[in-house]
mmCIF file of C-alpha atoms in Angstrom:
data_model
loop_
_atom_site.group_PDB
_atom_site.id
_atom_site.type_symbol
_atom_site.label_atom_id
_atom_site.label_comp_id
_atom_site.label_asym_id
_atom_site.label_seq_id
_atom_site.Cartn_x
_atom_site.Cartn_y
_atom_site.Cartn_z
ATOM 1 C CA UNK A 38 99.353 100.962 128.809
ATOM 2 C CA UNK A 39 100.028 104.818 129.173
ATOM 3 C CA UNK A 40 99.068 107.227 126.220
ATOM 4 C CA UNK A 41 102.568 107.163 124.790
ATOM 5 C CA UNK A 42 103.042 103.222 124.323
ATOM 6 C CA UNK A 43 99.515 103.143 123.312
ATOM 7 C CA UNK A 44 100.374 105.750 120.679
ATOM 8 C CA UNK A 45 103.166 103.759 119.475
ATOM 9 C CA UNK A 46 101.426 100.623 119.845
ATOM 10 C CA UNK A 47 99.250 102.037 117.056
ATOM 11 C CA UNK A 48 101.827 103.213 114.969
ATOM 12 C CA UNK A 49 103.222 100.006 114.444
ATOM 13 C CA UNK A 50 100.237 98.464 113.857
ATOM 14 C CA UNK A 51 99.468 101.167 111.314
ATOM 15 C CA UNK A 52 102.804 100.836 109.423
ATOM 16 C CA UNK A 53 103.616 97.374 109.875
ATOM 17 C CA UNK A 54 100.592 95.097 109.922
ATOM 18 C CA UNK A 55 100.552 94.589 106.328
ATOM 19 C CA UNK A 56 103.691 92.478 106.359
ATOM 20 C CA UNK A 57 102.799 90.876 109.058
ATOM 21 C CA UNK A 58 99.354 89.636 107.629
ATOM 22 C CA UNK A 59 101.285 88.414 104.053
ATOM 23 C CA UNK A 60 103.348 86.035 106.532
ATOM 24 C CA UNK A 61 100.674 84.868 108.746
ATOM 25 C CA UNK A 62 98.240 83.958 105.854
ATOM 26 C CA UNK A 63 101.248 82.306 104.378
ATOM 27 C CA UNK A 64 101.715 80.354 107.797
ATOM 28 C CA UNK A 65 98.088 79.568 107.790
ATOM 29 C CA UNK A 66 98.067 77.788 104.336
ATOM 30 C CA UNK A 67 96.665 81.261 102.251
ATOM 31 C CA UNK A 68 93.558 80.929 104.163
ATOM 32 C CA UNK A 69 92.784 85.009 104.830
ATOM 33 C CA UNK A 70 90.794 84.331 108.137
ATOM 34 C CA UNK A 71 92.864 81.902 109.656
ATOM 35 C CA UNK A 72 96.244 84.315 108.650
ATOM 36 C CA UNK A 73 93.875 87.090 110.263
ATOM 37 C CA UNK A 74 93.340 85.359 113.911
ATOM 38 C CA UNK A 75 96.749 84.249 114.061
ATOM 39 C CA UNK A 76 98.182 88.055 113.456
ATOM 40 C CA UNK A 77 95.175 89.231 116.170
ATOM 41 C CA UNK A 78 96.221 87.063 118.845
ATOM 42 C CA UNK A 79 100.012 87.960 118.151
ATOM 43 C CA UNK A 80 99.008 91.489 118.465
ATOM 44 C CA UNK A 81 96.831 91.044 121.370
ATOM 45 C CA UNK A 82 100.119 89.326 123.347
ATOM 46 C CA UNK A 83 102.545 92.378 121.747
ATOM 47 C CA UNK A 84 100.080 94.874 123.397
ATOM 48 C CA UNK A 85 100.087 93.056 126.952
ATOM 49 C CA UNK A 86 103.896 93.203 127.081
ATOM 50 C CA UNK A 87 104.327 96.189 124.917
ATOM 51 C CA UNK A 88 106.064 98.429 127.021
ATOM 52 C CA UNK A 89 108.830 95.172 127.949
ATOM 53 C CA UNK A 90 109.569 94.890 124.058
ATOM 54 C CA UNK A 91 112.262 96.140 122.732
ATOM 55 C CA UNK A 92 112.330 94.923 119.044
ATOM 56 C CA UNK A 93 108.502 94.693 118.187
ATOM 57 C CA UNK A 94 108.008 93.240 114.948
ATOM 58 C CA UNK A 95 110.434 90.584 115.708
ATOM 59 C CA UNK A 96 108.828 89.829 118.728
ATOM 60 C CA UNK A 97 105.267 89.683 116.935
ATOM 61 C CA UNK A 98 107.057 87.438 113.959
ATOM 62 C CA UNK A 99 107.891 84.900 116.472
ATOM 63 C CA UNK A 100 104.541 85.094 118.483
ATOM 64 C CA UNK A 101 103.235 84.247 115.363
ATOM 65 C CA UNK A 102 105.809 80.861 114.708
ATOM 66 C CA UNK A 103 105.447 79.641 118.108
ATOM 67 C CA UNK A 104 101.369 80.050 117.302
ATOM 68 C CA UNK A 105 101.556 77.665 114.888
ATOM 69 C CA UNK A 106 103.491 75.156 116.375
ATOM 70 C CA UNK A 107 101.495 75.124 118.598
ATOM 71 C CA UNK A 108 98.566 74.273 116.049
ATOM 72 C CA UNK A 109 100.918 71.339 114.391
ATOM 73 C CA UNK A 110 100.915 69.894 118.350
ATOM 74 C CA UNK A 111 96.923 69.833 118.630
ATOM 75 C CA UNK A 112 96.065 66.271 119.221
ATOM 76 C CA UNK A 113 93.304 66.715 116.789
ATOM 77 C CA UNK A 114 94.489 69.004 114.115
ATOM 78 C CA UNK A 115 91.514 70.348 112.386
ATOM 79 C CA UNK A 116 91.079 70.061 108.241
ATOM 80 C CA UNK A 117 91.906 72.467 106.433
ATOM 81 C CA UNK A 118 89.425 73.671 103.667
ATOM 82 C CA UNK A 119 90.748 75.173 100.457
ATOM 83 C CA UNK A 120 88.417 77.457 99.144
ATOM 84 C CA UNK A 121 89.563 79.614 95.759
ATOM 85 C CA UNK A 122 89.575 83.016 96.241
ATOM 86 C CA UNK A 123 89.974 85.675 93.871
ATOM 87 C CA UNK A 124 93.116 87.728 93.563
ATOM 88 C CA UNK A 125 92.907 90.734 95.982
ATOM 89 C CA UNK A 126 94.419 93.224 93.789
ATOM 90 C CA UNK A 127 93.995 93.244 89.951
ATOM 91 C CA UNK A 128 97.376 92.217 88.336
ATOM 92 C CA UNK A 129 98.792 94.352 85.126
ATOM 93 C CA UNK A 130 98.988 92.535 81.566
ATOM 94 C CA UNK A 131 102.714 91.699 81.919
ATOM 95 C CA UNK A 132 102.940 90.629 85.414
ATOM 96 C CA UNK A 133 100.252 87.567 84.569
ATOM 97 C CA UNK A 134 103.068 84.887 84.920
ATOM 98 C CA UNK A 135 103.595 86.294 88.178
ATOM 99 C CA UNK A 136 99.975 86.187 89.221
ATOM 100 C CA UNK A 137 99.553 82.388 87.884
ATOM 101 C CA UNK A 138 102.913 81.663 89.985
ATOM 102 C CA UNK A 139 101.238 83.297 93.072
ATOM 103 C CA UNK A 140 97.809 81.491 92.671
ATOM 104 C CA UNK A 141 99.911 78.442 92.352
ATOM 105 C CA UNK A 142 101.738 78.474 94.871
ATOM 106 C CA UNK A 143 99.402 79.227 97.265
ATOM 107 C CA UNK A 144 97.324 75.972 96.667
ATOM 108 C CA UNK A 145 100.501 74.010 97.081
ATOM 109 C CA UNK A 146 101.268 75.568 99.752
ATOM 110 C CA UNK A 147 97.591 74.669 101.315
ATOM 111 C CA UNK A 148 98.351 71.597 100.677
ATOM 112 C CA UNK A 149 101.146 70.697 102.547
ATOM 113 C CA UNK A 150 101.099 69.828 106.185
ATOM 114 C CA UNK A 151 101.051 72.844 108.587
ATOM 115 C CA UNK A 152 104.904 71.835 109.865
ATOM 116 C CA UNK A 153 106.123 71.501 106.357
ATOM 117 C CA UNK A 154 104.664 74.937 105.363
ATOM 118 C CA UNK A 155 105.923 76.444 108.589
ATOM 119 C CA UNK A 156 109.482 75.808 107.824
ATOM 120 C CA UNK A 157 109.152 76.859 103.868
ATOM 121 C CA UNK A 158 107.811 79.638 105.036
ATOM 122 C CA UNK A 159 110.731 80.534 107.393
ATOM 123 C CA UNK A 160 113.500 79.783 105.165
ATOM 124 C CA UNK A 161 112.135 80.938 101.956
ATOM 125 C CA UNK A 162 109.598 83.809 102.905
ATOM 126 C CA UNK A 163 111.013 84.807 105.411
ATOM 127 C CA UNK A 164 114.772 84.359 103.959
ATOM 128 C CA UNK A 165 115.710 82.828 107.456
ATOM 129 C CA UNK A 166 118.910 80.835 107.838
ATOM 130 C CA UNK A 167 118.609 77.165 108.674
ATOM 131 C CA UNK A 168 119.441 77.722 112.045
ATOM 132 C CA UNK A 169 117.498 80.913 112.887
ATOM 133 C CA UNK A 170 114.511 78.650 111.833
ATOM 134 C CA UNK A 171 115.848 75.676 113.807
ATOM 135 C CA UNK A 172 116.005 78.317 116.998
ATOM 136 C CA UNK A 173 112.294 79.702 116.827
ATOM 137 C CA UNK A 174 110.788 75.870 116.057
ATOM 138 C CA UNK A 175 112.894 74.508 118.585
ATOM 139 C CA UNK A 176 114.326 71.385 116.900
ATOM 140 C CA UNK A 177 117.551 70.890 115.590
ATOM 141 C CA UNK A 178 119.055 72.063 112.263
ATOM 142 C CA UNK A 179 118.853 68.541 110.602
ATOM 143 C CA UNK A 180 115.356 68.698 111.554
ATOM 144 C CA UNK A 181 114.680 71.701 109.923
ATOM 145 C CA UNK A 182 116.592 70.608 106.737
ATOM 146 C CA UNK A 183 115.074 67.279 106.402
ATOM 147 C CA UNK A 184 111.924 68.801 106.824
ATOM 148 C CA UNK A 185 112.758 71.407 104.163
ATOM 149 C CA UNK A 186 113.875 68.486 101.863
ATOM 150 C CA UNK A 187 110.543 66.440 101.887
ATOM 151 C CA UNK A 188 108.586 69.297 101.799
ATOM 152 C CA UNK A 189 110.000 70.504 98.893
ATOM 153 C CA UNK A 190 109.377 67.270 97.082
ATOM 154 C CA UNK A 191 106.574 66.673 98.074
ATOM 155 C CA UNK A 192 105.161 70.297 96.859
ATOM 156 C CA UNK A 193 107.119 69.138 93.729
ATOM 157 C CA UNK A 194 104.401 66.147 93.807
ATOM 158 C CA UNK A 195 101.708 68.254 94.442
ATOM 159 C CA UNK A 196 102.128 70.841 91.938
ATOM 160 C CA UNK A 197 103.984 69.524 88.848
ATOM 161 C CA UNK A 198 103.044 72.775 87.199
ATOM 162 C CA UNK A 199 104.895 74.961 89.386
ATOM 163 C CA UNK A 200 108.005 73.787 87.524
ATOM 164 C CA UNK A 201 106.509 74.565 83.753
ATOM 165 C CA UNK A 202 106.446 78.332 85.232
ATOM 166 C CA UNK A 203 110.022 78.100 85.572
ATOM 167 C CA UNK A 204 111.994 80.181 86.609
ATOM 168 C CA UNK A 205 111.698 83.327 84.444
ATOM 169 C CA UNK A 206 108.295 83.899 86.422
ATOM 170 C CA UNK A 207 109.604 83.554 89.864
ATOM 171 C CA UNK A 208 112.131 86.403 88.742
ATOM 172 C CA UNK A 209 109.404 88.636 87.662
ATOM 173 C CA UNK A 210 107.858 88.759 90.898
ATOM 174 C CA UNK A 211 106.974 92.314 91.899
ATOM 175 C CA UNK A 212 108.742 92.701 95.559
ATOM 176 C CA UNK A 213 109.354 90.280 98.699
ATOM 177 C CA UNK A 214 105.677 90.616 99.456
ATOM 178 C CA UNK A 215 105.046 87.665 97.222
ATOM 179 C CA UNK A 216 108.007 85.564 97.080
ATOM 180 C CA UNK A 217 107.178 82.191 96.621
ATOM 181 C CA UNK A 218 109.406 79.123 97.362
ATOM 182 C CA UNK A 219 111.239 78.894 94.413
ATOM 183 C CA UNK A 220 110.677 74.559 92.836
ATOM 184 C CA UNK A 221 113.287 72.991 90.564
ATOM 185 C CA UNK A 222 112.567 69.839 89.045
#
């Protein structure tokens, strides 16, 4: 890589890797590490091919899907291990529904299988059409809203409580950072 794509290489690291670690340690079922080694090993691949890319962060976005397919296709999928973390950033005295919903919603979202969180992830994270999702996981769009269906009852199962939050806490989330999937009962 020549001094100018490295130099621009690093700028987008610099500006954009934030974002990019919030999706991968959603995709990794809010385990830090595991989001962490997913968005190195995207990177790593960006900066091999970097000066072939023309739209980076979407390239590294679907580096990181295809990455985790990829773990749902292990023959032996490893366990995961939930393990309660504190909140990384103190929240402010109003926004503590929005913290709880957060907290919640990551341990549901550990819960479910790494597929099912994949494609809640894609469509409600991410925002991503049915068929933009049914594109990068290569299945069909029935697939994908099937999958979306029993995933979202069976997070409903998992987490009863996410629906006594209601909804007047998902609207007080702070930004798109932290958008959770949104659980009606």
């Amino acid at each position: 890589m020549d001094a100018e794509g490295l130099e621009g290489f690093r700028d987008f690291v610099d500006s954009r890797s934030s974002a990019l670690l919030r999706t991968a340690v959603l995709l990794s079922g809010g385990d830090r590490h595991a989001g962490e080694d997913l968005l190195q090993n995207a990177l790593a691949k960006a900066a091999g091919r970097w000066h072939r890319i023309d739209e980076p962060e979407a390239y590294v976005r679907q580096v990181l899907y295809r990455q985790q397919i990829s773990r749902w296709r292990l023959k032996w999928p490893r366990r995961e291990v939930s393990v309660a973390e504190p909140p990384e950033q103190g929240a402010a005295p109003d926004a503590s529904a929005a913290a709880e919903l957060r907290v919640v919603m990551r341990a549901a979202l550990s819960r479910l299988t790494s597929r099912q969180r994949t494609v809640l992830v894609l469509r409600y994270f991410e925002d991503l059409p049915e068929a933009d999702v049914a594109r990068l996981l290569g299945c069909s769009v029935g697939t994908v809203r099937s999958t979306t269906h029993r995933s979202l009852a069976r997070l409903r199962t998992l987490a009863p409580e996410l629906a006594a939050l209601g909804p007047a806490a998902v609207e007080q989330r702070p930004s798109r950072d932290y958008s959770p999937v949104e659980v009606r009962p």
